[in-house]
Coordinates of C-alpha atoms and ligand atoms in Angstrom, one line a residue:
X1 CA 164.4 59.5 257.8
X2 CA 165.7 59.0 254.3
X3 CA 168.7 60.5 252.5
X4 CA 170.8 59.7 249.5
X5 CA 174.1 59.1 251.3
X6 CA 174.3 58.3 255.0
X7 CA 177.7 59.3 256.2
X8 CA 179.0 57.7 259.4
X9 CA 181.6 60.0 261.1
X10 CA 182.2 63.7 261.2
X11 CA 186.0 63.5 260.9
X12 CA 187.7 65.1 257.9
X13 CA 186.6 62.3 255.6
X14 CA 182.9 62.4 256.4
X15 CA 182.8 66.2 256.5
X16 CA 184.6 66.7 253.2
X17 CA 182.5 64.0 251.6
X18 CA 179.3 65.7 252.5
X19 CA 180.7 68.9 251.0
X20 CA 181.8 67.3 247.7
X21 CA 178.5 65.4 247.4
X22 CA 176.5 68.6 247.9
X23 CA 178.5 70.2 245.1
X24 CA 177.3 67.3 242.8
X25 CA 173.7 67.7 244.0
X26 CA 173.7 64.7 246.3
X27 CA 172.0 65.0 249.7
X28 CA 173.6 63.4 252.8
X29 CA 173.2 63.1 256.6
X30 CA 176.3 63.0 258.8
X31 CA 176.0 60.9 261.9
X32 CA 178.5 61.2 264.8
X33 CA 178.9 59.6 268.2
X34 CA 180.8 62.6 269.7
X35 CA 179.6 66.0 270.4
X36 CA 180.0 68.9 268.1
X37 CA 182.4 70.6 270.5
X38 CA 184.6 67.5 270.9
X39 CA 184.9 67.1 267.1
X40 CA 185.8 70.7 266.7
X41 CA 188.5 70.7 269.4
X42 CA 190.3 67.4 268.7
X43 CA 194.1 67.8 268.1
X44 CA 195.5 65.8 265.3
X45 CA 198.2 66.1 262.6
X46 CA 198.7 69.4 260.7
X47 CA 200.4 69.0 257.4
X48 CA 198.6 69.3 254.1
X49 CA 200.1 68.0 250.9
X50 CA 199.7 70.0 247.7
X51 CA 196.8 67.9 246.3
X52 CA 194.9 68.3 249.5
X53 CA 195.3 72.1 249.2
X54 CA 194.1 71.9 245.6
X55 CA 191.0 70.0 246.6
X56 CA 190.1 72.4 249.4
X57 CA 190.8 75.3 247.0
X58 CA 188.6 73.8 244.3
X59 CA 185.6 73.8 246.7
X60 CA 186.3 77.2 248.1
X61 CA 187.6 76.0 251.5
X62 CA 191.0 77.5 251.4
X63 CA 190.3 81.1 252.7
X64 CA 191.5 80.7 256.3
X65 CA 194.1 78.2 255.2
X66 CA 195.8 80.8 252.9
X67 CA 195.5 83.5 255.6
X68 CA 196.6 81.6 258.6
X69 CA 198.4 78.5 257.3
X70 CA 202.1 78.4 256.7
X71 CA 203.4 77.4 253.2
X72 CA 206.6 75.4 253.4
X73 CA 209.0 74.7 250.5
X74 CA 210.3 71.5 252.1
X75 CA 211.7 69.9 255.3
X76 CA 215.0 69.4 257.1
X77 CA 216.4 65.9 257.6
X78 CA 218.9 65.7 260.4
X79 CA 221.2 63.4 262.3
X80 CA 224.0 64.2 264.8
X81 CA 226.2 66.9 263.5
X82 CA 224.3 67.3 260.2
X83 CA 221.2 69.0 259.0
X84 CA 220.1 69.1 255.3
X85 CA 217.2 71.0 253.7
X86 CA 215.2 69.3 251.0
X87 CA 213.4 71.9 248.8
X88 CA 210.3 70.2 247.4
X89 CA 209.5 73.2 245.2
X90 CA 212.9 72.9 243.5
X91 CA 212.8 69.1 243.4
X92 CA 209.2 68.4 242.3
X93 CA 207.5 71.8 241.9
X94 CA 205.1 71.4 244.8
X95 CA 205.0 72.8 248.3
X96 CA 203.2 71.7 251.5
X97 CA 201.1 73.7 254.0
X98 CA 201.1 73.6 257.8
X99 CA 197.5 74.0 258.9
X100 CA 196.1 71.9 261.8
X101 CA 193.5 69.2 261.2
X102 CA 191.5 71.0 263.9
X103 CA 191.4 74.1 261.7
X104 CA 190.5 72.0 258.6
X105 CA 187.6 70.4 260.6
X106 CA 186.4 73.8 261.8
X107 CA 186.4 75.2 258.2
X108 CA 184.4 72.2 257.0
X109 CA 181.8 72.3 259.8
X110 CA 181.3 76.1 259.3
X111 CA 180.9 75.6 255.5
X112 CA 178.4 72.8 256.0
X113 CA 176.5 74.6 258.7
X114 CA 176.2 77.7 256.4
X115 CA 174.2 75.7 253.9
X116 CA 172.1 73.6 256.4
X117 CA 173.9 70.3 256.2
X118 CA 172.1 67.8 258.4
X119 CA 174.3 66.6 261.3
X120 CA 173.2 64.2 264.0
X121 CA 175.7 64.3 266.9
X122 CA 176.0 62.2 270.1
X123 CA 174.4 59.1 268.7
X124 CA 175.1 55.6 270.0
X125 CA 174.6 52.0 268.9
X126 CA 175.1 52.7 265.2
X127 CA 174.3 49.5 263.2
X128 CA 174.4 48.9 259.5
X129 CA 171.8 46.8 257.7
X130 CA 171.1 45.2 254.2
X131 CA 174.4 46.4 252.8
X132 CA 174.2 43.9 249.9
X133 CA 170.8 45.3 248.8
X134 CA 170.3 48.6 247.0
X135 CA 168.2 49.8 250.0
X136 CA 170.7 49.8 252.9
X137 CA 169.8 51.5 256.2
X138 CA 171.3 52.4 259.5
X139 CA 169.8 52.3 263.0
X140 CA 171.1 54.2 266.0
X141 CA 170.0 55.7 269.3
X142 CA 169.8 59.5 269.3
X143 CA 170.9 61.9 272.1
X144 CA 167.5 61.6 273.8
X145 CA 167.6 57.8 273.9
X146 CA 165.2 57.2 271.0
X147 CA 165.8 54.5 268.4
X148 CA 166.1 55.9 264.9
X149 CA 166.3 54.5 261.4
X150 CA 168.0 56.2 258.4
X151 CA 167.4 54.8 254.9
X152 CA 169.8 55.6 252.1
X153 CA 171.0 54.8 248.6
X154 CA 174.5 54.3 249.9
X155 CA 176.4 54.4 253.2
X156 CA 179.8 56.0 253.6
X157 CA 181.8 54.5 256.4
X158 CA 184.0 57.5 257.5
X159 CA 184.0 56.4 261.1
X160 CA 187.7 56.0 261.8
X161 CA 189.6 52.8 262.8
X162 CA 187.3 51.9 265.7
X163 CA 183.9 52.6 264.0
X164 CA 181.3 50.0 263.1
X165 CA 181.4 50.2 259.3
X166 CA 184.4 47.9 258.6
X167 CA 183.1 45.5 261.2
X168 CA 179.7 45.3 259.4
X169 CA 181.4 43.6 256.4
X170 CA 180.9 39.8 256.8
X171 CA 184.1 38.0 257.7
X172 CA 185.8 36.3 254.8
X173 CA 184.9 39.1 252.4
X174 CA 188.0 41.2 253.0
X175 CA 191.6 41.0 253.9
X176 CA 193.6 43.0 256.4
X177 CA 197.4 43.8 256.4
X178 CA 198.9 45.1 259.6
X179 CA 202.3 46.1 261.0
X180 CA 202.8 47.2 264.6
X181 CA 205.9 49.3 265.4
X182 CA 207.8 48.8 268.7
X183 CA 207.7 52.5 269.6
X184 CA 205.2 55.4 270.0
X185 CA 205.2 59.2 269.6
X186 CA 205.0 61.4 272.6
X187 CA 203.5 64.6 271.2
X188 CA 203.4 68.0 272.8
X189 CA 201.8 71.3 271.9
X190 CA 203.6 74.4 273.3
X191 CA 202.9 78.1 273.4
X192 CA 206.2 79.1 271.9
X193 CA 207.3 80.4 268.5
X194 CA 208.8 77.5 266.4
X195 CA 212.6 77.4 266.6
X196 CA 212.7 76.5 262.9
X197 CA 211.2 77.9 259.7
X198 CA 210.3 74.4 258.4
X199 CA 209.8 71.0 260.0
X200 CA 212.9 69.1 261.3
X201 CA 212.9 65.3 261.1
X202 CA 215.7 64.1 263.3
X203 CA 217.4 60.7 263.6
X204 CA 219.2 60.3 267.0
X205 CA 220.7 57.3 268.8
X206 CA 218.2 58.1 271.7
X207 CA 215.3 58.0 269.2
X208 CA 213.5 60.0 266.6
X209 CA 212.4 63.6 267.2
X210 CA 210.2 66.0 265.1
X211 CA 209.9 69.7 265.3
X212 CA 206.6 70.7 263.8
X213 CA 204.4 73.7 264.4
X214 CA 200.8 74.9 264.2
X215 CA 201.3 78.7 263.7
X216 CA 203.9 81.4 264.3
X217 CA 203.3 81.2 268.0
X218 CA 202.5 77.5 268.6
X219 CA 204.9 74.7 268.3
X220 CA 204.1 71.0 268.0
X221 CA 207.0 68.5 268.8
X222 CA 207.3 64.8 269.0
X223 CA 209.7 62.3 270.6
X224 CA 210.0 58.6 269.9
X225 CA 209.2 56.7 273.2
X226 CA 208.4 53.1 274.2
X227 CA 204.7 52.3 273.4
X228 CA 203.7 51.9 277.1
X229 CA 204.9 55.4 278.1
X230 CA 202.7 57.3 280.5
X231 CA 203.0 61.0 279.4
X232 CA 202.3 62.1 283.0
X233 CA 205.6 60.6 284.2
X234 CA 207.7 63.1 282.1
X235 CA 208.4 66.5 283.6
X236 CA 208.3 69.5 281.3
X237 CA 212.1 69.9 281.7
X238 CA 212.7 66.3 280.8
X239 CA 210.7 66.7 277.6
X240 CA 212.5 69.8 276.6
X241 CA 215.9 68.3 277.4
X242 CA 215.2 65.2 275.3
X243 CA 214.0 67.4 272.4
X244 CA 217.0 69.7 272.6
X245 CA 219.4 66.8 272.6
X246 CA 217.8 64.9 269.7
X247 CA 217.1 68.0 267.6
X248 CA 220.7 69.2 267.9
X249 CA 220.5 72.2 270.2
X250 CA 223.9 74.0 270.1
X251 CA 224.8 72.4 266.7
X252 CA 226.0 75.2 264.4
X253 CA 224.5 77.8 266.8
X254 CA 221.0 76.5 266.5
X255 CA 218.8 76.7 269.6
X256 CA 215.6 75.1 270.6
X257 CA 213.4 77.5 272.6
X258 CA 211.3 75.9 275.2
X259 CA 207.8 77.2 276.3
X260 CA 204.7 76.3 278.3
X261 CA 203.3 72.9 277.3
X262 CA 199.6 73.0 276.8
X263 CA 198.8 69.5 275.6
X264 CA 200.6 66.1 275.8
X265 CA 199.7 62.6 274.5
X266 CA 201.2 59.4 273.4
X267 CA 200.2 58.0 270.0
X268 CA 200.7 54.4 269.0
X269 CA 202.2 53.7 265.6
X270 CA 200.8 51.1 263.2
X271 CA 200.2 50.4 259.6
X272 CA 196.8 48.8 258.7
X273 CA 195.1 48.3 255.4
X274 CA 191.7 46.7 254.8
X275 CA 190.7 45.5 251.3
X276 CA 188.3 46.0 249.6
X277 CA 187.1 49.5 250.5
X278 CA 183.6 48.6 249.4
X279 CA 181.0 46.0 250.2
X280 CA 177.7 46.3 248.4
X281 CA 176.3 49.7 249.1
X282 CA 178.9 50.4 251.9
X283 CA 182.0 52.5 250.9
X284 CA 184.9 52.9 253.3
X285 CA 187.0 56.1 253.4
X286 CA 189.8 57.4 255.5
X287 CA 190.9 55.8 258.8
X288 CA 188.0 53.3 258.6
X289 CA 189.9 51.5 255.9
X290 CA 193.6 52.3 256.6
X291 CA 195.9 53.6 259.2
X292 CA 199.5 54.9 258.7
X293 CA 202.1 55.8 261.3
X294 CA 202.3 59.6 261.5
X295 CA 205.9 59.9 260.1
X296 CA 205.2 61.8 256.8
X297 CA 201.7 63.0 257.9
X298 CA 199.7 61.0 255.4
X299 CA 196.6 60.2 257.5
X300 CA 194.6 63.3 256.8
X301 CA 195.8 63.6 253.2
X302 CA 194.8 60.0 252.5
X303 CA 191.3 60.6 253.9
X304 CA 190.9 63.6 251.6
X305 CA 192.2 61.7 248.6
X306 CA 189.7 58.8 249.3
X307 CA 186.7 61.1 249.4
X308 CA 187.8 63.1 246.3
X309 CA 187.5 59.8 244.4
X310 CA 184.4 58.6 246.3
X311 CA 182.2 61.7 245.9
X312 CA 182.1 61.7 242.1
X313 CA 181.6 57.9 242.1
X314 CA 178.6 58.1 244.4
X315 CA 177.2 61.1 242.5
X316 CA 177.4 59.2 239.1
X317 CA 175.7 56.1 240.7
X318 CA 172.9 58.1 242.4
X319 CA 172.3 60.8 239.8
X320 CA 172.8 58.8 236.6
X321 CA 172.7 55.1 237.5
X322 CA 176.2 54.9 236.3
X323 CA 178.1 52.4 238.5
X324 CA 181.4 52.3 236.8
X325 CA 183.3 54.7 239.1
X326 CA 181.7 53.2 242.2
X327 CA 182.7 49.7 241.0
X328 CA 186.4 50.8 240.5
X329 CA 186.5 53.0 243.7
X330 CA 188.2 50.5 245.9
X331 CA 190.9 49.6 243.4
X332 CA 191.7 53.2 242.5
X333 CA 191.8 54.3 246.1
X334 CA 193.9 51.4 247.2
X335 CA 196.6 52.2 244.7
X336 CA 197.3 55.4 246.5
X337 CA 196.7 53.9 249.9
X338 CA 199.5 51.4 249.3
X339 CA 201.8 54.0 248.0
X340 CA 201.3 56.1 251.1
X341 CA 201.5 53.0 253.3
X342 CA 204.9 52.2 251.8
X343 CA 206.1 55.8 252.2
X344 CA 205.0 56.1 255.8
X345 CA 206.6 52.8 256.6
X346 CA 209.8 53.8 254.8
X347 CA 210.1 57.2 256.6
X348 CA 209.3 55.5 260.0
X349 CA 211.9 52.8 259.3
X350 CA 214.6 55.3 258.2
X351 CA 214.2 57.5 261.3
X352 CA 213.3 55.4 264.4
X353 CA 216.0 53.6 266.3
X354 CA 215.4 50.3 268.0
X355 CA 218.7 49.3 269.6
X356 CA 220.2 47.5 266.6
X357 CA 223.6 48.9 265.7
X358 CA 223.7 47.4 262.2
X359 CA 220.3 49.0 261.4
X360 CA 221.5 52.3 262.7
X361 CA 224.4 52.3 260.2
X362 CA 221.9 51.5 257.4
X363 CA 219.6 54.3 258.5
X364 CA 222.4 56.9 258.5
X365 CA 223.6 55.7 255.1
X366 CA 220.1 56.0 253.8
X367 CA 219.7 59.5 255.2
X368 CA 223.0 60.6 253.7
X369 CA 221.9 59.3 250.3
X370 CA 218.4 60.8 250.5
X371 CA 219.9 64.2 251.5
X372 CA 222.7 64.3 248.9
X373 CA 221.5 62.6 245.8
X374 CA 219.1 64.3 243.4
X375 CA 217.3 61.0 242.8
X376 CA 217.0 60.2 246.5
X377 CA 215.7 63.6 247.5
X378 CA 213.3 63.8 244.6
X379 CA 211.8 60.5 245.6
X380 CA 211.1 61.7 249.1
X381 CA 209.9 65.0 247.9
X382 CA 207.5 63.5 245.4
X383 CA 205.9 61.3 248.0
X384 CA 205.9 63.9 250.8
X385 CA 204.5 66.8 248.8
X386 CA 201.9 64.3 247.5
X387 CA 201.1 62.4 244.4
X388 CA 198.3 63.5 242.1
X389 CA 194.8 62.4 243.2
X390 CA 194.5 60.2 240.1
X391 CA 197.8 58.4 240.9
Ligands
APR401 N1 178.8 56.3 264.7 C1 179.1 57.6 264.3 N2 180.3 58.2 264.2 C2 181.3 57.4 264.7 C3 181.2 56.1 265.1 C4 179.8 55.6 265.1 N3 179.6 54.3 265.6 N4 182.4 55.6 265.5 C5 183.3 56.6 265.2 N5 182.7 57.7 264.8 C6 183.3 59.0 264.4 C7 184.4 59.4 265.3 O1 183.9 59.9 266.6 C8 185.1 60.4 264.5 O2 184.6 61.7 264.7 O3 183.9 58.9 263.2 C9 184.8 59.9 263.1 C10 186.1 59.4 262.3 O4 186.9 60.5 262.2 P1 188.5 60.4 262.1 O5 189.0 59.4 263.1 O6 189.1 61.8 262.1 O7 188.8 59.7 260.7 P2 188.8 60.3 259.2 O8 187.7 61.2 259.0 O9 189.0 59.1 258.3 O10 190.1 61.2 259.1 C11 191.4 60.6 259.1 O11 192.0 61.6 261.1 O12 192.6 60.0 262.6 C12 193.1 61.0 261.9 O13 195.3 60.7 261.4 C13 194.1 60.5 261.0 O14 194.4 62.5 260.0 C14 193.8 61.3 259.8 C15 192.3 61.6 259.8
PHB402 C1 202.2 67.5 263.0 O1 202.4 68.7 262.9 O2 201.4 67.1 263.8 C2 202.9 66.5 262.1 C3 203.7 67.0 261.1 C4 204.5 66.1 260.3 C5 204.4 64.7 260.6 C6 203.5 64.3 261.6 C7 202.8 65.2 262.4 O3 205.1 63.9 259.8

């Protein structure tokens, strides 16, 4: 088989890339180890910054988002006895949207299916070859156990943090930066109307908690827990009690309404950046090149921003033989990646406790400043609602 761009991974990065390339007249094949059903059902984060919404809108992918998504003007920052609203629209003129990554993925798959995008699901043994030539190719084993080869002008590594793309770059070429955090998030999905109109990020001596949502009838909540926590060892009552305490149930009459828990999982927290995001004809995008901790919900938004830069760069290279944008892709993408890496680290550090009393005082002082100073809150708002793609 031959195509112009071989895309490894049918996550948001790979799916949106295939969509943007098609709009520029570039053909692609999307390869995926998982099944179509698994990809469509995976539960991930659910907050879209304003430039992500702009990109989805520009390619006509915002229909269901506008109907079923929830537009939020800002967030609440909270610590015991205090809750402050930050209004991003007032502060920086941009809002954010609550719309699950699961839904974004479904919309993308439906749009690609409608125009006959080639997907190859349930592949194994993906291997990348001749990346430093202008005839790179992939080999893999298809669902029926047959060995296959796919030749391309370029390969897009959109295969998440555990995929083969980054590992195919010879050692010594790139550099990695990493930070592991000494805590994890215990996330639940519950069939209950959210007890808040906008997200609550709560600092608490017992640990961080977040009240998020997926719709008007489904809530998504998180608790800071030790990284080795087994989610099965917590009863539903224990989860709701911890959430109520940390989120300030009873404070100024506010109440957290519990409901049936339909999903639970523990997510590790780390920051990771690989540079450069290109090696020869291989281009990395999304989690394949960088991971952020979930505080601030930048993972999906960064994946979208990467491919918004990558698609026109590949189109210029393939359609016109113009390599300038492809050559500067890594540097341009990394500028934003490091900004979001810093913001995610900063939000994480401000909100998670780790048993150090001095640090706890600094965190509360920082929260107070961010909530009460125009400069402090505008800084958070600008980063949270998202910087322009060309940042
Ligand atoms: N061959 C083909 N596909 C692969 C391979 C492989 N060898 N290895 C992994 N994949 C697939 C995974 O199964 C997954 O569907 O690549 C896809 C990568 O998708 P994501 O992990 O969703 O990564 P990305 O598209 O970069 O999106 C980033 O997803 O992980 C979240 O929080 C993150 O929201 C962010 C977003
Ligand atoms: C989510 O809804 O899953 C979510 C929202 C905001 C975050 C992280 C996760 O900062």
